[in-house]
mmCIF file of C-alpha atoms in Angstrom:
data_model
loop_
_atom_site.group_PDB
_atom_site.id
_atom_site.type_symbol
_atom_site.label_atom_id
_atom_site.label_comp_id
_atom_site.label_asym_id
_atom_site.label_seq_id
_atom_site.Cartn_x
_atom_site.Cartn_y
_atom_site.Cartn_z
ATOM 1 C CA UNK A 28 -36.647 -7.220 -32.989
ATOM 2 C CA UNK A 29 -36.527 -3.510 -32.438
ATOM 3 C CA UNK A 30 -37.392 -4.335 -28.414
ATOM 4 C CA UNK A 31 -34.704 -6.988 -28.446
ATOM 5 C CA UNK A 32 -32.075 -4.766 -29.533
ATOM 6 C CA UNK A 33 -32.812 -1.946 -27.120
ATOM 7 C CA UNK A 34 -32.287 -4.463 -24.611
ATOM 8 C CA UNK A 35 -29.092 -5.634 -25.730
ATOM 9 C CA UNK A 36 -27.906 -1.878 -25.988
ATOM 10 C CA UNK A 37 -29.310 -1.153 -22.363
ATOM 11 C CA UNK A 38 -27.472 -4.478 -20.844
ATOM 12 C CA UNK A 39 -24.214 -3.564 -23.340
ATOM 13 C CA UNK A 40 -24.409 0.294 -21.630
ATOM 14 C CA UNK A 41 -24.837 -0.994 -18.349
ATOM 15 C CA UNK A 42 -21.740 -3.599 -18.185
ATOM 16 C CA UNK A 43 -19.899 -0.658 -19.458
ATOM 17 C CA UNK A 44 -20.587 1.365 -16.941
ATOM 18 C CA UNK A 45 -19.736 -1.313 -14.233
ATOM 19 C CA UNK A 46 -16.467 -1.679 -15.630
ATOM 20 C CA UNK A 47 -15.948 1.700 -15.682
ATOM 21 C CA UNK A 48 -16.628 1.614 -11.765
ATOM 22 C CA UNK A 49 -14.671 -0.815 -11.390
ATOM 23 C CA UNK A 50 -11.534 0.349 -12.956
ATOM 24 C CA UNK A 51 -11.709 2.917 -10.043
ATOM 25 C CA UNK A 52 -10.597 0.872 -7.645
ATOM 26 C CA UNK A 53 -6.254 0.420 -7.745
ATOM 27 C CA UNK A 54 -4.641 -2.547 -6.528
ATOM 28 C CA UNK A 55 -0.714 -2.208 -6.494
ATOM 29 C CA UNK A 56 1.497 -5.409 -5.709
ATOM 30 C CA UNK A 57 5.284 -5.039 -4.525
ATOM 31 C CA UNK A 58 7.461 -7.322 -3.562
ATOM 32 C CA UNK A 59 10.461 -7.341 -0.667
ATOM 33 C CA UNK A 60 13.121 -9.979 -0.592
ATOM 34 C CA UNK A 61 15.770 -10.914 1.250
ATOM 35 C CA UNK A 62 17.980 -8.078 0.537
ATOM 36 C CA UNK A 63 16.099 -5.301 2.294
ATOM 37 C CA UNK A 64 14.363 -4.078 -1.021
ATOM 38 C CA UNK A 65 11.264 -3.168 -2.290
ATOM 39 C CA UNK A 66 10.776 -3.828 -6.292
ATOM 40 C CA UNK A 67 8.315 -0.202 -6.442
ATOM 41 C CA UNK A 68 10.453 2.648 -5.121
ATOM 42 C CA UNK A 69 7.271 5.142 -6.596
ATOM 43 C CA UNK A 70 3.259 4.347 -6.514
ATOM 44 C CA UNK A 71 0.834 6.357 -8.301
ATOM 45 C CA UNK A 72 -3.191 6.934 -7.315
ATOM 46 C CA UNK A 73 -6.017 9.133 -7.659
ATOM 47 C CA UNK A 74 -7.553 10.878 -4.485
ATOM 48 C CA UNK A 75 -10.600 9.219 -3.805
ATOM 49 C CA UNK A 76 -9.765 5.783 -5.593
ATOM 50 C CA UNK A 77 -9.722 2.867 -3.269
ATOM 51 C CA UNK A 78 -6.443 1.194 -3.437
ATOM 52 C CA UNK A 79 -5.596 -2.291 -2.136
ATOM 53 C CA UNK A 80 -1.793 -2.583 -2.002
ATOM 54 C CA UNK A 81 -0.748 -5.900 -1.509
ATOM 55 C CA UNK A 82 2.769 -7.087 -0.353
ATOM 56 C CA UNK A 83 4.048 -10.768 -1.033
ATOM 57 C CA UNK A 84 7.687 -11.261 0.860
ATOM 58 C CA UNK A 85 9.497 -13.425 -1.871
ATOM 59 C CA UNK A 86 12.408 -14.220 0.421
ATOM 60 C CA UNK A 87 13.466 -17.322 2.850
ATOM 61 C CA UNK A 88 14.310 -15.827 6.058
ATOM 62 C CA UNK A 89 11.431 -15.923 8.475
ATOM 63 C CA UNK A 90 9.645 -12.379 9.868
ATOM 64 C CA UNK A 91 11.633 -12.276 13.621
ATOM 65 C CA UNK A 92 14.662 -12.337 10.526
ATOM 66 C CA UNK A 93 14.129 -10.407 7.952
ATOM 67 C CA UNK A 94 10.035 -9.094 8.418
ATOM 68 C CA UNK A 95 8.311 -6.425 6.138
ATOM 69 C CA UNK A 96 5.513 -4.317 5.914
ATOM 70 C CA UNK A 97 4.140 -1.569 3.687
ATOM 71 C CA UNK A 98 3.387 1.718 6.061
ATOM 72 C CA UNK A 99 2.436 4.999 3.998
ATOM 73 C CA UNK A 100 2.788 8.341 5.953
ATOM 74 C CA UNK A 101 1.254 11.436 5.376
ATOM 75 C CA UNK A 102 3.360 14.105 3.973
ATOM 76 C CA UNK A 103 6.120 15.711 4.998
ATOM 77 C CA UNK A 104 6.431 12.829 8.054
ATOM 78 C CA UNK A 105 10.460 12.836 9.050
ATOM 79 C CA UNK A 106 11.285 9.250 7.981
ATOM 80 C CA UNK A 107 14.266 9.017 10.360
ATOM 81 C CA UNK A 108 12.718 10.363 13.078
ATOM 82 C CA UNK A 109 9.762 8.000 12.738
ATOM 83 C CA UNK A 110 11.737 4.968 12.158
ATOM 84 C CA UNK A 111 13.804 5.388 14.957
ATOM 85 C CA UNK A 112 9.794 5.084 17.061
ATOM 86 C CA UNK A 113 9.737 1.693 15.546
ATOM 87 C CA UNK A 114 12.681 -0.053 16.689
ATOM 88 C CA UNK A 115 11.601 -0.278 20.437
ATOM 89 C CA UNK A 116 8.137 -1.198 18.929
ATOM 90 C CA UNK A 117 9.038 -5.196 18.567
ATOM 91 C CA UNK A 118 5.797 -5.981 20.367
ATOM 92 C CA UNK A 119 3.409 -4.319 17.717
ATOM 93 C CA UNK A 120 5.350 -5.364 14.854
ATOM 94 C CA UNK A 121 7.588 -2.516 14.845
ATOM 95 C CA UNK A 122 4.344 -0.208 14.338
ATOM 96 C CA UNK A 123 5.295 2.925 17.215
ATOM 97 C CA UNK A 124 2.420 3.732 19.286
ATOM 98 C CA UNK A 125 2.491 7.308 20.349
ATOM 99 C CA UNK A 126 -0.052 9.404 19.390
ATOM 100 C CA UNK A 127 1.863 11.210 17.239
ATOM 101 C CA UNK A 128 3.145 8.403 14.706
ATOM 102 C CA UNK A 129 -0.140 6.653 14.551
ATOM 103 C CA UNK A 130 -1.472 9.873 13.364
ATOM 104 C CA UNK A 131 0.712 10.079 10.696
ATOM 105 C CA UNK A 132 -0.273 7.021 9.603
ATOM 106 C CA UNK A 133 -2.256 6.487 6.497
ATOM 107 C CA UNK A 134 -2.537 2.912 6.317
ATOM 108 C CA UNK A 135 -0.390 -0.138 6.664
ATOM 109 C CA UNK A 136 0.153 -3.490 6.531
ATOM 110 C CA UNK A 137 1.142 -6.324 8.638
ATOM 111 C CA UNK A 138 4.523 -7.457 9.239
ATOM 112 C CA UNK A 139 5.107 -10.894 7.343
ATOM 113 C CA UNK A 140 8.353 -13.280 6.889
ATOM 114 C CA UNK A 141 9.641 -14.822 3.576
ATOM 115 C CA UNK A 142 7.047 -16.312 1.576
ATOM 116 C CA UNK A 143 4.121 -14.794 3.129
ATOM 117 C CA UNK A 144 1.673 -12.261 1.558
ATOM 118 C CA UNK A 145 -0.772 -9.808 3.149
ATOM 119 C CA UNK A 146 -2.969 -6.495 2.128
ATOM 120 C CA UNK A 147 -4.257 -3.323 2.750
ATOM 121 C CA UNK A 148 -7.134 -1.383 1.207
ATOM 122 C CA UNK A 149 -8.067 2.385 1.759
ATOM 123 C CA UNK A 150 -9.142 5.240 -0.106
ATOM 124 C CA UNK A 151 -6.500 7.526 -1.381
ATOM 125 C CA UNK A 152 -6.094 11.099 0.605
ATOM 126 C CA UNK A 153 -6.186 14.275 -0.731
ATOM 127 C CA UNK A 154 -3.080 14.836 -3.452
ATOM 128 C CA UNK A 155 0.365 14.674 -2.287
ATOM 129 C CA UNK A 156 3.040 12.843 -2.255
ATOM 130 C CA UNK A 157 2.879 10.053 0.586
ATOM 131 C CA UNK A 158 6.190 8.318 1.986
ATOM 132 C CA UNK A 159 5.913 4.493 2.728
ATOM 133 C CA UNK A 160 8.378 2.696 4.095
ATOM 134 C CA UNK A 161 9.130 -0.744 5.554
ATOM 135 C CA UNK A 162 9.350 -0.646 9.331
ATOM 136 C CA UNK A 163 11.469 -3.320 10.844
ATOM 137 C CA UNK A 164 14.107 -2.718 12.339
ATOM 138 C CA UNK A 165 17.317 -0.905 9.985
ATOM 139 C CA UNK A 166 14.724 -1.291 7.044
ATOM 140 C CA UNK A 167 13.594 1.859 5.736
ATOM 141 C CA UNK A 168 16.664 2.763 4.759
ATOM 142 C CA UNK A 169 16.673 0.411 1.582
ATOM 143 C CA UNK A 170 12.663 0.051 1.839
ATOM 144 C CA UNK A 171 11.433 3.176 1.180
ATOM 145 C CA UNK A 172 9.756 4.967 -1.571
ATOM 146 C CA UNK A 173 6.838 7.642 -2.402
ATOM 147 C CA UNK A 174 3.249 7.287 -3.218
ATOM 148 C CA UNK A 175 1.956 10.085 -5.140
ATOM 149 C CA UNK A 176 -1.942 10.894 -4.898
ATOM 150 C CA UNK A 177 -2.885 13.186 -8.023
ATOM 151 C CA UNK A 178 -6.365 15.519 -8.186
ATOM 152 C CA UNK A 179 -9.366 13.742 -9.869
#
């Protein structure tokens, strides 16, 4: 009996612990609809945590239309100044590629139409707070908001 129950203990222990792993790992779901708008203007994570963020377009009106993405900068990135890059940028889905804006890129997403979904995982920076914005065209003016990455 005594063996038994030190078992039990050691397996109870050890499931704890791999829950506690894997409540590390974030994921974050938002939403953009046919009205230019995001339904998370502000994200939260921990540096170091992997974080999937997945997008799900809940509109009609297909990507050429009305497309979306998730892109998080680093901090301090000019949002204007970077979303005026992305206009011209129709043939990478509105994703600029000088070497400037891909460097300020932390991670994104594709570009997807109404009714579509897509993802994006990566490990949070170093703390800070991280603009992401939506970069079709005339977008990130609605689609914008801030992901904050706290200390451990």
């Amino acid at each position: 009996m005594h063996s038994t129950m030190k078992h039990i203990l050691t397996l109870a222990l050890s499931l704890v612990g791999a829950s506690a792993l894997a409540a590390d790992d974030l994921t974050i779901e938002i939403t953009g609809n046919d009205q230019m708008q995001y339904d998370k203007k502000a994200l939260e994570a921990v540096a170091g945590q992997e974080v999937t963020i997945k997008l799900k377009h809940i509109g009609k009106l297909p990507k050429a239309a009305m497309g979306h993405n998730v892109v998080i900068l680093k901090p301090g990135t000019p949002l204007p100044a970077f979303a005026m890059k992305c206009a011209p940028a129709a043939a990478t889905d509105y994703i600029p590629q000088d070497a400037e804006s891909k460097a300020a890129i932390v991670a994104q997403t594709k570009m997807i139409g109404g009714g579509e979904s897509t993802s994006v995982t990566f490990t949070a920076p170093e703390p800070g707070a991280y603009p992401y914005l939506c970069t079709f065209p005339g977008h990130f003016g609605l689609m914008q908001g801030v992901l904050t990455v706290k200390a451990k």
